[in-house]
């Protein structure tokens, strides 16, 4: 790109940053002046001995408080990265003409001049999202018919008021220590992360496609069901949709009465750490089990849950038939004073359970656990019981009853990775919403990794939602992984290759005769990688926690290497973890450790888990192994 183009964009950023400082200074001055006037009036009122004068001063203070600048001069909180996208238009209206519009996470108006437009103002931002470079636009914008041409669309990567990346239809420019260089057709979000060493969820405002924008700004009534392959942006679209609803309809969608439900604690941490600009601190982000425990407490039920209490009954409790059995039980019986006794009684209804569940032996074992539970005031339950107990209490409620966080409460619930929740759990979340049943549900059955969850549940849930105003959206373009990585993922999963935005190197296969040799070569490769790309984040994904601990013990003397089997962090370096922990996450590079047939068998769950592991990589994928590979993978050349 021409040198003058870069200079123009750097100058543009400089001018906007000056406008930010001017706005902040003017806001501070107005706040100080208002406070000074109010304090002067307070002093006058205290010193006055005339009751009429006191009343006059009090009335004046009340009048001025209505015009407190703190109420309408909202602080501009995006000063370090004031905008993320821009569009150059040539409008047919001569009063507009040729104009460069900037879009960010917050509007900036200095005086009467609009410097940055909030991306959630869809009537304006659609100029950026709904048309491509060179296209003619014709739409109702701001209440008027507008026509013109989109001359240029630009995605900006700005860090600490410095322009780091510029992406247009011509390619991507990245600022390095040696100056600006062209990167070609690459993952823009990955380039941005590695250029600044920040691997949290990238700001996708500038990367949202026309397809994604349409789903984000979809009407709020009923449920939106999002599906699509790995890297299509289901979660980010859902989060931006919730942000859009909160911004445009604050009277209908209140932050403390919206809920985000993620698959595991790792994803909860990821969202909490990276989405503070999208979702306020008041908006809860929970796993299903952490939310259900709070919901039960709202009902006055202080349950104790333990992973050791499952007794191998998880697959029975997660069957879709369990929901139908529970509904039948509630219709046929009266509520008991103690919810635990109610649950225990339900578990002992073997004939009723057998009408909806097929495994008679498991039903008998469940009845035994119910009989044992009946003799305890506050029994220690399995985590698999939480959804059943909660939904039982919900079904005993009247439809109009409202319990905070538990029943008829939430204005909107976002459910991520819904394919790994049981039908009862999904139904419990639905009853926690208000009568409007406003939901965003993200699911992809090819990424279902919990084999004990009945796959019929998500299908039944989707069918039920159609009666409540369900609209569906399928995301068909992969924005995360390269075409080369997605080709391998396609062979593993059996799903067709979809459109892929990014290109990159082929996955590399490294086979060594022994485990020790494989570990030694892996360590040498990591040492080179850490020295060459200190701002990158690479994940070594093992199938089992034991393997992750072994690899960490061998690598822990390298700088930036850390073991994560629970809560994740996203600083640059090498993160060693297991496959179940990386659901929904992404890394610049991924190394799969010893993916054998035992680790990833040729079953539905084996394919899904390997598909998930492969598609965590945005740019680079390598496989290190010393045992024969699973048949799901095609062996490659040894490096």
Coordinates of C-alpha atoms in Angstrom, one line a residue, residues 257 299 323 327 330-331 391 393-403 406-410 430-437 468:
X257 CA -31.1 -10.0 34.5
X299 CA -35.6 -21.5 46.1
X323 CA -37.1 -35.1 31.2
X327 CA -42.8 -34.1 33.7
X330 CA -44.9 -33.8 38.5
X331 CA -48.3 -34.2 36.8
X391 CA -36.1 -28.5 37.1
X393 CA -38.5 -27.4 41.8
X394 CA -39.3 -25.2 38.8
X395 CA -42.0 -27.5 37.6
X396 CA -43.7 -27.3 41.0
X397 CA -43.9 -23.4 40.6
X398 CA -46.8 -21.5 39.2
X399 CA -46.1 -20.0 35.8
X400 CA -46.4 -16.5 37.1
X401 CA -44.0 -17.1 40.0
X402 CA -40.7 -15.2 39.8
X403 CA -37.6 -16.3 41.8
X406 CA -34.1 -19.3 39.1
X407 CA -37.6 -18.9 37.6
X408 CA -39.2 -16.3 35.3
X409 CA -36.3 -14.0 36.0
X410 CA -33.9 -13.5 33.1
X430 CA -35.6 -21.9 29.6
X431 CA -37.9 -21.7 32.6
X432 CA -35.4 -19.3 34.2
X433 CA -36.3 -16.7 31.5
X434 CA -39.3 -14.4 31.5
X435 CA -42.4 -15.3 29.6
X436 CA -40.8 -13.7 26.5
X437 CA -38.4 -16.7 26.4
X468 CA -41.8 -20.2 21.0

